[in-house]
Tab-separated table of C-alpha atoms in Angstrom:
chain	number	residue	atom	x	y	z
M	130	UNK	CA	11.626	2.773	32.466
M	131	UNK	CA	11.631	5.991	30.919
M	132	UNK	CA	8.070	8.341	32.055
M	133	UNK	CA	5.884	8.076	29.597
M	134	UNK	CA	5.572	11.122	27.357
M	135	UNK	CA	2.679	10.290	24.515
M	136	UNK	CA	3.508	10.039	21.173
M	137	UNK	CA	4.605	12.558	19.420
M	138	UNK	CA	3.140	13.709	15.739
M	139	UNK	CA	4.810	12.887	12.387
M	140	UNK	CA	6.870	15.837	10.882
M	141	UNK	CA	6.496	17.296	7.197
M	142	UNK	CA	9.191	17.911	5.191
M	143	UNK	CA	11.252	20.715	5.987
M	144	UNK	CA	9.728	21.153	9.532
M	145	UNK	CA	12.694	21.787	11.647
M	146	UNK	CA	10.898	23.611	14.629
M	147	UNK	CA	7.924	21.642	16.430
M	148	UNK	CA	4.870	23.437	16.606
M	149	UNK	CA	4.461	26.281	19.846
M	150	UNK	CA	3.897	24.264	23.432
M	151	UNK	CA	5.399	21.191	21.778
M	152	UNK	CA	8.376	19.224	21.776
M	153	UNK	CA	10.343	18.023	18.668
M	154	UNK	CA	9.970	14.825	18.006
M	155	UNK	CA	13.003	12.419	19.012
M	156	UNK	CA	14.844	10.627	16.083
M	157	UNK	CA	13.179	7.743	14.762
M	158	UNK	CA	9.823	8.421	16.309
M	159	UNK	CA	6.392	7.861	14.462
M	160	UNK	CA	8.091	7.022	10.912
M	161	UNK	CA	6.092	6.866	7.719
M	162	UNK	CA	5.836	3.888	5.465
M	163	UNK	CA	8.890	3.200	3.777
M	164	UNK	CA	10.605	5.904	6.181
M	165	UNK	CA	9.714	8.672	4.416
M	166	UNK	CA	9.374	11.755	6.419
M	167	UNK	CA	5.368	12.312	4.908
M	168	UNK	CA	2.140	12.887	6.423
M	169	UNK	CA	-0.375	10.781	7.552
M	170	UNK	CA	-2.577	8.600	5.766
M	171	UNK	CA	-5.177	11.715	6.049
M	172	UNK	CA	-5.018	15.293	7.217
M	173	UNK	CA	-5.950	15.674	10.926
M	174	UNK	CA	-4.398	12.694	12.779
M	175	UNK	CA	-1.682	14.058	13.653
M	176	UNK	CA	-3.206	16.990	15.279
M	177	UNK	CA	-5.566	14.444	17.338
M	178	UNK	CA	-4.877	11.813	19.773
M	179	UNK	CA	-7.165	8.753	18.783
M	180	UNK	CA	-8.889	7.529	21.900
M	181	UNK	CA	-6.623	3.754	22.643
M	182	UNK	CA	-9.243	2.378	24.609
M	183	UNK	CA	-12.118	2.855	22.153
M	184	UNK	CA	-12.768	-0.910	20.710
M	185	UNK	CA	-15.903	-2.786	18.733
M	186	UNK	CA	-18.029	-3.496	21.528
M	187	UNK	CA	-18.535	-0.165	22.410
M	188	UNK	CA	-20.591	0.085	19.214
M	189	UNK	CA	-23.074	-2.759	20.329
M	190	UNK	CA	-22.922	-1.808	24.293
M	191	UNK	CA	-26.500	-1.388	25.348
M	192	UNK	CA	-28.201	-1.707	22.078
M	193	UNK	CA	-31.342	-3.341	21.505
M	194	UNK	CA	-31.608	-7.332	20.108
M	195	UNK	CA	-32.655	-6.036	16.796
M	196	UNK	CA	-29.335	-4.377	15.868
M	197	UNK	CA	-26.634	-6.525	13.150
M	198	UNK	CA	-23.556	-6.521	14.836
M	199	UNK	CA	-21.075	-5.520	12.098
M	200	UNK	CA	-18.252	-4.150	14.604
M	201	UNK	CA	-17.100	-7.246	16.684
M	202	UNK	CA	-14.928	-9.300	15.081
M	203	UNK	CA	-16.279	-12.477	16.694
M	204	UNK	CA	-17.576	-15.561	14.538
M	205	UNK	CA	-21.329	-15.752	14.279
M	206	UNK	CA	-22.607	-18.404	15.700
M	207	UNK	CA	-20.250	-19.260	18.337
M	208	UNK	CA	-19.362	-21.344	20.301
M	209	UNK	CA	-20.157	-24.367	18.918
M	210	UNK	CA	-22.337	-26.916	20.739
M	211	UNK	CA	-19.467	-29.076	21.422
M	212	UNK	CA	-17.160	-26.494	22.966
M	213	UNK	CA	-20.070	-25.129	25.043
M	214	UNK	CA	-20.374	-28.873	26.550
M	215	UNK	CA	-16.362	-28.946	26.831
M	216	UNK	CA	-16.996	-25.609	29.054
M	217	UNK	CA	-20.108	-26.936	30.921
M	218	UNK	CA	-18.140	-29.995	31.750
M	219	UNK	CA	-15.289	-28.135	33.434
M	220	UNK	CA	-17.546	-26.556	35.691
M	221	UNK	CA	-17.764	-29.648	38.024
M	222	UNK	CA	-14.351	-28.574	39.109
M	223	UNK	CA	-14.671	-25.177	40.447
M	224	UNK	CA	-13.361	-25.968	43.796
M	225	UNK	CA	-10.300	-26.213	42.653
M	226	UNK	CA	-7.445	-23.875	42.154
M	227	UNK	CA	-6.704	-24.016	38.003
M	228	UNK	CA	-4.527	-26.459	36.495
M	229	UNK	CA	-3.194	-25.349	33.092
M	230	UNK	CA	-0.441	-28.178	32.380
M	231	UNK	CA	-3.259	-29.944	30.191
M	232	UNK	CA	-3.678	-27.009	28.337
M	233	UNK	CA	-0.126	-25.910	28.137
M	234	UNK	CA	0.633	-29.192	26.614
M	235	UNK	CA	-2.096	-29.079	24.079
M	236	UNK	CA	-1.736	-25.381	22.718
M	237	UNK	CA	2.586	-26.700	22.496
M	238	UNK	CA	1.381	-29.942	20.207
M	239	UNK	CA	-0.755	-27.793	18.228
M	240	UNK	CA	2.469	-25.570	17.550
M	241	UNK	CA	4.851	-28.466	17.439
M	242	UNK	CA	6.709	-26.652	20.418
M	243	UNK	CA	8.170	-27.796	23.618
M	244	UNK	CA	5.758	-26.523	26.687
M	245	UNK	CA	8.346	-24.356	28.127
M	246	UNK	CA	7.489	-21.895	24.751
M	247	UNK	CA	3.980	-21.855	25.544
M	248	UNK	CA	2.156	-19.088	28.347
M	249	UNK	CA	-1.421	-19.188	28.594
M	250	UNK	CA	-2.934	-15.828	29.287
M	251	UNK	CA	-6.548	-14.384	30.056
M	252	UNK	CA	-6.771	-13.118	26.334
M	253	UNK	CA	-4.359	-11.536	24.338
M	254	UNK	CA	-4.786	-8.445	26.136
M	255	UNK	CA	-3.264	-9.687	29.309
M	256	UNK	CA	-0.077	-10.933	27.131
M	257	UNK	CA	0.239	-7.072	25.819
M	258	UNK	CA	0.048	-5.904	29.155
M	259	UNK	CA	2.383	-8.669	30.610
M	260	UNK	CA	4.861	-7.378	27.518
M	261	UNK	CA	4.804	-3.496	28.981
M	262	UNK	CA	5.877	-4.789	32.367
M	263	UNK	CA	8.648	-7.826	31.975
M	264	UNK	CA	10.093	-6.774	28.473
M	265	UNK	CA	12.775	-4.152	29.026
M	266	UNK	CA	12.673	-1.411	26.259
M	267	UNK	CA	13.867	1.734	25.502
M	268	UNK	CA	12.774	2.609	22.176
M	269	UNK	CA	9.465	0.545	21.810
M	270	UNK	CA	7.224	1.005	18.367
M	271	UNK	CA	4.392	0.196	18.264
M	272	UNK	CA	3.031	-0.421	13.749
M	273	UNK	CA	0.107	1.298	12.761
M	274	UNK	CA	-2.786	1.227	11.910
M	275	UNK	CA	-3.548	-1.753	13.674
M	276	UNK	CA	-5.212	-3.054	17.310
M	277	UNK	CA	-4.447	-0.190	19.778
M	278	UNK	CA	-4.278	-2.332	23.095
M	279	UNK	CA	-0.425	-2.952	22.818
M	280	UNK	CA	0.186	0.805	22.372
M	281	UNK	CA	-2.090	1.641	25.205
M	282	UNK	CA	-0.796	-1.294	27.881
M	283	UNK	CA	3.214	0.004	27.001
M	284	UNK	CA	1.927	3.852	27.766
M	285	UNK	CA	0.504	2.855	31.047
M	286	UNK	CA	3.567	0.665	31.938
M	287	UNK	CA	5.509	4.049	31.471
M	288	UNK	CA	7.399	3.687	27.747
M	289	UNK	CA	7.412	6.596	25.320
M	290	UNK	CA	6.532	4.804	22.329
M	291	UNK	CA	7.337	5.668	18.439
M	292	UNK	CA	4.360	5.063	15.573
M	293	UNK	CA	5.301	3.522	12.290
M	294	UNK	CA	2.282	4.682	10.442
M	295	UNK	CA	2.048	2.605	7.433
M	296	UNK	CA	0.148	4.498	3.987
M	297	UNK	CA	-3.028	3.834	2.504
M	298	UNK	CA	-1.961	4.829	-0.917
M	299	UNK	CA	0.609	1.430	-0.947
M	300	UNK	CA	-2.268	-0.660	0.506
M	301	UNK	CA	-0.764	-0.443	4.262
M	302	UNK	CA	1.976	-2.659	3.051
M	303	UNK	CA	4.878	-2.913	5.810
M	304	UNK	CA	8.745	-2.152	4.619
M	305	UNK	CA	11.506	-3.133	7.600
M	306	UNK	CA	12.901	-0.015	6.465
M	307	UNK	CA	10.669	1.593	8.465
M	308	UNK	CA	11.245	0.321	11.896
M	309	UNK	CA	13.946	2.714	13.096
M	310	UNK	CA	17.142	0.727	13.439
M	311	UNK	CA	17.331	1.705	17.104
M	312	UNK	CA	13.668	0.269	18.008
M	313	UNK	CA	14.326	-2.821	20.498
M	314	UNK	CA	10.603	-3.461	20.983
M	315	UNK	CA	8.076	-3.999	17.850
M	316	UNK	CA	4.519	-4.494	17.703
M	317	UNK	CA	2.945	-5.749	14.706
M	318	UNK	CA	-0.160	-7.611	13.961
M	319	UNK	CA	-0.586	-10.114	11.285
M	320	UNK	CA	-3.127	-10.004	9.922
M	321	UNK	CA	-3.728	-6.565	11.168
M	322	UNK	CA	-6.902	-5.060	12.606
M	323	UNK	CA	-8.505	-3.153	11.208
M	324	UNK	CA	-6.751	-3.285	7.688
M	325	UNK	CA	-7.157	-6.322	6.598
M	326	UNK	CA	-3.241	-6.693	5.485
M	327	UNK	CA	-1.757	-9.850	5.587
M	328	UNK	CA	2.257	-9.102	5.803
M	329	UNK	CA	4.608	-11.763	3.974
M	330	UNK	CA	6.397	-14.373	7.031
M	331	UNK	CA	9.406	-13.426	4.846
M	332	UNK	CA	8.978	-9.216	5.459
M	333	UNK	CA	7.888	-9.733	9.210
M	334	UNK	CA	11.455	-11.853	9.714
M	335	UNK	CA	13.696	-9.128	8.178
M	336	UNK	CA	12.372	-7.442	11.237
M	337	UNK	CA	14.292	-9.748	13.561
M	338	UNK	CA	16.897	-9.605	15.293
M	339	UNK	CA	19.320	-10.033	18.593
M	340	UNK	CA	18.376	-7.444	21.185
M	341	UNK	CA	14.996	-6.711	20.102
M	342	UNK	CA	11.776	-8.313	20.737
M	343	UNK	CA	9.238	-8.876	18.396
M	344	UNK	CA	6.160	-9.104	18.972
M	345	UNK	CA	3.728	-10.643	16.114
M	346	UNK	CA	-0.034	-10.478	16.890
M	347	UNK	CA	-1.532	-13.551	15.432
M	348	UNK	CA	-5.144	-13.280	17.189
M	349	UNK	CA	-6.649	-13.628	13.545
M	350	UNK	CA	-4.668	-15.821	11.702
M	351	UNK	CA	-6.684	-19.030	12.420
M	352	UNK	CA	-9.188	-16.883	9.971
M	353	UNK	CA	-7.018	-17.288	7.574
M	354	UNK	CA	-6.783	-20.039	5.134
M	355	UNK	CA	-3.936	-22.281	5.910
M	356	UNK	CA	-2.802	-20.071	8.025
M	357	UNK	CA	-0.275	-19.252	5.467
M	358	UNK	CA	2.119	-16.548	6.479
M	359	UNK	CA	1.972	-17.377	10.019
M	360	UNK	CA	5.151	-17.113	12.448
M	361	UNK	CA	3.730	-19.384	15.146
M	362	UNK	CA	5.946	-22.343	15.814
M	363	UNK	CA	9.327	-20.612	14.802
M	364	UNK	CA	12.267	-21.254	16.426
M	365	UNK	CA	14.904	-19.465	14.548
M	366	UNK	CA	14.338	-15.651	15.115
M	367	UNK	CA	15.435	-14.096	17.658
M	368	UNK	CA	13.537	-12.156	20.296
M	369	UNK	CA	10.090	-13.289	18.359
M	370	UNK	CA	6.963	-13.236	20.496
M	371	UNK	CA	3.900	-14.565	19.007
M	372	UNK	CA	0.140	-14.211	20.324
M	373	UNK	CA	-2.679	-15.864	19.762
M	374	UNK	CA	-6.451	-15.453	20.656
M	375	UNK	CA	-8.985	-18.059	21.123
M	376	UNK	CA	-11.375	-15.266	21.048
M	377	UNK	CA	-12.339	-14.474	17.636
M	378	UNK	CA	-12.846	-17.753	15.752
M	379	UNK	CA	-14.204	-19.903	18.535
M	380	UNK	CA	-16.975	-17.003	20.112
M	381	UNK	CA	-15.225	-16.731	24.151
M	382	UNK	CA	-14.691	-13.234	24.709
M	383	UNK	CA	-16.366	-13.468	27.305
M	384	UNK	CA	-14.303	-16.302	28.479
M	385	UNK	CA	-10.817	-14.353	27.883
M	386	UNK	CA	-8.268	-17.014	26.920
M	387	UNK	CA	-5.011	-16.543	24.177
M	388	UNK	CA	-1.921	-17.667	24.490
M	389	UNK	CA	1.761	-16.280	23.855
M	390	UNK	CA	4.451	-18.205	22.180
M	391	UNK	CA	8.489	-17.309	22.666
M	392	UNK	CA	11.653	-18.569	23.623
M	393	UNK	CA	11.782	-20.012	27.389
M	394	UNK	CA	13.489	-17.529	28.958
M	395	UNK	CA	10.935	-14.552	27.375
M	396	UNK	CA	7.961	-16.924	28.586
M	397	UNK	CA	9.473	-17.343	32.178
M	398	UNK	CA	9.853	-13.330	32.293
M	399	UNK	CA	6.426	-13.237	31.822
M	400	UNK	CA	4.797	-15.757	33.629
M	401	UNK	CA	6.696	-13.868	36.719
M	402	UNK	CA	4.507	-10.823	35.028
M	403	UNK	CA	1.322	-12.939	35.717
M	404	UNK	CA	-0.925	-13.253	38.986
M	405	UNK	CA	-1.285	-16.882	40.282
M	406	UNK	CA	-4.013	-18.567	38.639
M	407	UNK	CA	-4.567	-15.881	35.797
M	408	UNK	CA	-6.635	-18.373	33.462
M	409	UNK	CA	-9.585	-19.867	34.633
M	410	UNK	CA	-9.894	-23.719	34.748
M	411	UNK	CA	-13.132	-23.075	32.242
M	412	UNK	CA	-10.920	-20.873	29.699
M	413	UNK	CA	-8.486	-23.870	30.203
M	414	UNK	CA	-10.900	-26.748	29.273
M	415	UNK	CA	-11.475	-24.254	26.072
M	416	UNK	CA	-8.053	-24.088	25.100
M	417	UNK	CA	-7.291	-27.398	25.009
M	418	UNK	CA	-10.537	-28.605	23.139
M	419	UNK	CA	-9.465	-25.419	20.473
M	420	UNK	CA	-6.277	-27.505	20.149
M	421	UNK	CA	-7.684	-31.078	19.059
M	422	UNK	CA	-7.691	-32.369	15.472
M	423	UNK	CA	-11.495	-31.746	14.971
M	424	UNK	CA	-11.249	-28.032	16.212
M	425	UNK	CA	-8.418	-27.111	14.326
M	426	UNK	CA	-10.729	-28.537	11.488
M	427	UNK	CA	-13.555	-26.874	12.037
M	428	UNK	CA	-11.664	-23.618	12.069
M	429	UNK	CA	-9.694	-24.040	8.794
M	430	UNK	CA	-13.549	-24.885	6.903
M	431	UNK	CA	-14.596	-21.503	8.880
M	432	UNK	CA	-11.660	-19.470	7.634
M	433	UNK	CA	-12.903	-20.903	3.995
M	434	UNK	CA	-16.415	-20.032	4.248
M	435	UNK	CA	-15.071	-16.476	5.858
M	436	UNK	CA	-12.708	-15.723	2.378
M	437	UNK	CA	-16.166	-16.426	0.187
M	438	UNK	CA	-18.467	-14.383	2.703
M	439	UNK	CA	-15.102	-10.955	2.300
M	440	UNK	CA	-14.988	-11.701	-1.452
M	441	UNK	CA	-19.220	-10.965	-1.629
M	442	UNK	CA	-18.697	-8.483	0.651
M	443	UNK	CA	-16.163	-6.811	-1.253
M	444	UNK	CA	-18.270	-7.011	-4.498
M	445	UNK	CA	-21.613	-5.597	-2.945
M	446	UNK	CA	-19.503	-2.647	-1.669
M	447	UNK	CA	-18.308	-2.162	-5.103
M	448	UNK	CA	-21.143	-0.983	-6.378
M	449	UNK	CA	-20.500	2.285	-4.596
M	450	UNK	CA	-18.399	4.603	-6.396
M	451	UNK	CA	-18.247	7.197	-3.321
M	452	UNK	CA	-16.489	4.173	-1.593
M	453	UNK	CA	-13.091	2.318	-1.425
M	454	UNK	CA	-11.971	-0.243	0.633
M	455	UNK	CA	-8.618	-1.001	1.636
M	456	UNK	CA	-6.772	-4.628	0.179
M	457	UNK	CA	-6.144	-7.179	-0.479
M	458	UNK	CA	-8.262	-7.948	2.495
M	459	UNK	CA	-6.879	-11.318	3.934
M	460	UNK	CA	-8.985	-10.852	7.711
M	461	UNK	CA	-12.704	-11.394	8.951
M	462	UNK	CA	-13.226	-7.987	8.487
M	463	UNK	CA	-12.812	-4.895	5.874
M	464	UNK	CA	-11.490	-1.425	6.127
M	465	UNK	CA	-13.231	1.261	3.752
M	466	UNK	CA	-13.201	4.663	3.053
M	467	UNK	CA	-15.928	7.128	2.310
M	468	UNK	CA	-17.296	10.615	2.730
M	469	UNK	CA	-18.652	11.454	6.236
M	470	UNK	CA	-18.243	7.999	7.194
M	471	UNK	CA	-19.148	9.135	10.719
M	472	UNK	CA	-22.309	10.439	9.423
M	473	UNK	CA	-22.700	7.322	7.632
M	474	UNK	CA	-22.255	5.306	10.293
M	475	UNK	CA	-24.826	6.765	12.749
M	476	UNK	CA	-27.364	6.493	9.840
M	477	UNK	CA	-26.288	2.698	9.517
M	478	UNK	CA	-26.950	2.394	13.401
M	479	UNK	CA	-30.858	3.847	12.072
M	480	UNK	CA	-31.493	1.281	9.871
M	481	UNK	CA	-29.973	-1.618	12.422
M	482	UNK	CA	-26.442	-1.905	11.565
M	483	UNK	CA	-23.678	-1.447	13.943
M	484	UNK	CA	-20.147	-0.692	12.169
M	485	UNK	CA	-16.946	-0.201	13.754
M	486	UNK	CA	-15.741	3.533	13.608
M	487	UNK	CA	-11.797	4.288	12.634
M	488	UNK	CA	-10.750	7.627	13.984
M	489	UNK	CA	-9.549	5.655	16.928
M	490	UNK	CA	-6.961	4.228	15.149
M	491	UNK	CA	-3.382	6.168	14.799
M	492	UNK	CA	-2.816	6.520	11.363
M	493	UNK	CA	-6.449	6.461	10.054
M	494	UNK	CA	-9.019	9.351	10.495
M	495	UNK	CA	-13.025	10.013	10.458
M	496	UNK	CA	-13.390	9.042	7.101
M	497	UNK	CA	-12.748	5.242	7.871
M	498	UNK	CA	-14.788	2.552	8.914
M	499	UNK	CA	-13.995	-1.036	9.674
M	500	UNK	CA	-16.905	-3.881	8.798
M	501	UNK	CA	-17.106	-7.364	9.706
M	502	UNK	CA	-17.518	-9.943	7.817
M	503	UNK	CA	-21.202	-11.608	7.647
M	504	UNK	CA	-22.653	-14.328	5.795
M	505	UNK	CA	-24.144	-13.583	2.179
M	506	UNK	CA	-27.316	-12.741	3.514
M	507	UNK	CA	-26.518	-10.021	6.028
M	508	UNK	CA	-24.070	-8.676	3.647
M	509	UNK	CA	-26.989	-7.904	1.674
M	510	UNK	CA	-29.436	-6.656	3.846
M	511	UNK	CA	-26.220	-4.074	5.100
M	512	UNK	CA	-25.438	-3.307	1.733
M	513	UNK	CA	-29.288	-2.480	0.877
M	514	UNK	CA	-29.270	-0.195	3.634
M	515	UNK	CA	-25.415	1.115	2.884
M	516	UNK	CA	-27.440	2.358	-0.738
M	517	UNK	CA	-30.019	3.914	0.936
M	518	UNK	CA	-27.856	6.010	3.075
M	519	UNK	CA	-25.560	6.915	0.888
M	520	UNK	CA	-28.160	8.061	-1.500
């Protein structure tokens, strides 16, 4: 595998000579939306290297019980009784080593696949990680703005890996055009954390093809309605890879269980990737109870009550004119922009509100912040206090 090298910054136009102490960019590296050679969604990120490993819970990490938890994507009020007892009852058989056939089988019905598509992994994190190692690439891209765990996992398995940084201005919409032809690794999620975009199945399959893999990151999709626009349980594009997380909807990431989805021969790659026994035989129980007919209802009336809950979100933060927020949002969550949003947000953290900063994603800068989506309640109470510090 090539050594890794970083990422190198978006040009301008007309810039024909990198920058002093800095190498030119290669061809096809860290394209704009709709390959236009243009700068960054805002002025600075190209001149600083967002921090990969920066996520949500570092937000909440030794706070107090009295602060609203606004930058974890996790369902409120999870797990539900029933899946706690599933869990509980697994625990009987600790003795022994884990047995995921069960599951396997379960998470393949759910999908309508054969098992030899399915891999179970300890969260969708392991399954980006597992990617880096087994998939052989030499001109991995990684889209942006989006979850920065796949970028980070193919750095430390030693790629040199190109940005598409997709624009604000268009609503972070995603054009094949620009992937860079020569790109035989893709990462894009669907919808996308943190902005909310919900790419058309019919775009993300243009992307397709023989000799590349690509990768679709699906850990929110159960949040939305029908799942519509899903790519979980094709068959009939090539090198597709599709993950899914058990994490968000059903409360376990503390548990760590997802699951990866891909032709046999990509899923046997990467369970040689994997360390016997990588998924506990509680995180099993969990994945096959997430699998039955009452769970997968249960999660399709949550990702209803979760599209009311954004749409009053979206209203309350309306009434601030200083404020936009990126959409259509289609996710459990909201990406805005404002003025000194990092200001903002330690004044937030004040008055009891924990919100998700966005520097740390490539692409974005200081003045974004990602929110989660609360019931109607919370969304005022944040909303009162949003007024008070932005006044």
């Amino acid at each position: 595998m090539p050594a890794h090298t970083g990422s190198a910054p978006l040009r301008t136009p007309g810039e024909d000579t990198p920058p002093p102490g800095r190498k030119a960019p290669s061809p096809g590296r860290d394209a704009p939306s709709h390959g236009r050679e243009a700068p960054p969604t805002e002025p600075g990120p190209q001149h600083h290297e967002p921090d990969l490993r920066h996520h949500g819970d570092a937000e909440v990490r030794g706070a107090d019980d009295g602060l609203t938890d606004l930058a974890v994507n996790v369902r409120t009020g999870t797990p539900p009784a029933w899946l706690k007892a599933e869990i509980a009852a697994s625990l009987g058989g600790l003795a022994a080593y884990p047995d995921g056939r069960a599951a396997r089988r379960a998470v393949a019905a759910r999908h309508g696949l054969p098992v030899e598509r399915v891999l179970l992994t300890s969260g969708a994190a392991e399954a980006f990680v597992l990617i880096a190692r087994a998939v052989r690439a030499r001109r991995p891209v990684v889209v942006h703005p989006q979850f920065t765990e796949p970028e980070a996992a193919l750095r430390d398995a030693g790629h040199d890996v190109g940005r598409v940084l997709l624009d604000a201005h268009d609503g972070f919409r995603l054009d094949p055009a620009a992937v860079p032809e020569e790109a035989d690794l893709v990462v894009v999620g669907n919808p996308t954390n943190p902005t909310s975009v919900l790419h058309p199945a019919d775009t993300l399959a243009l992307l397709a093809r023989p000799g590349r893999t690509l990768v679709v990151d699906e850990a929110f999709m159960d949040a939305v309605p029908g799942e519509r626009e899903a790519l979980a349980g094709r068959t009939d594009l090539p090198g597709l890879v599709v993950l899914r997380s058990l994490t968000k909807t059903w409360g376990l990431a503390g548990l760590r269980i997802g699951y990866v989805l891909a032709a046999p021969d990509t899923v046997a790659s990467l369970e040689r990737a994997q360390p016997l026994w990588p998924v506990s035989s509680p995180a099993l129980a969990a994945a096959e109870a997430c699998c039955t007919p009452r769970a997968l209802a249960e999660a399709e009336a949550a990702a209803g009550e979760i599209a009311v809950d954004r749409a009053h979100l979206l209203a309350r933060l309306g009434e601030f004119g200083q404020l936009r927020a990126a959409g259509p949002a289609e996710g459990p969550f909201v990406l805005i922009r404002l003025p000194d949003a990092d200001a903002v947000r330690t004044a937030l953290r004040a008055r009891g509100f924990a919100v998700r900063r966005g520097d740390t994603f490539p692409g974005l800068g200081p003045g974004w912040l990602r929110l989660a989506v609360r019931d109607r309640a919370t969304t005022d109470r944040f909303a009162a206090a949003l007024g008070k510090v932005l006044r």
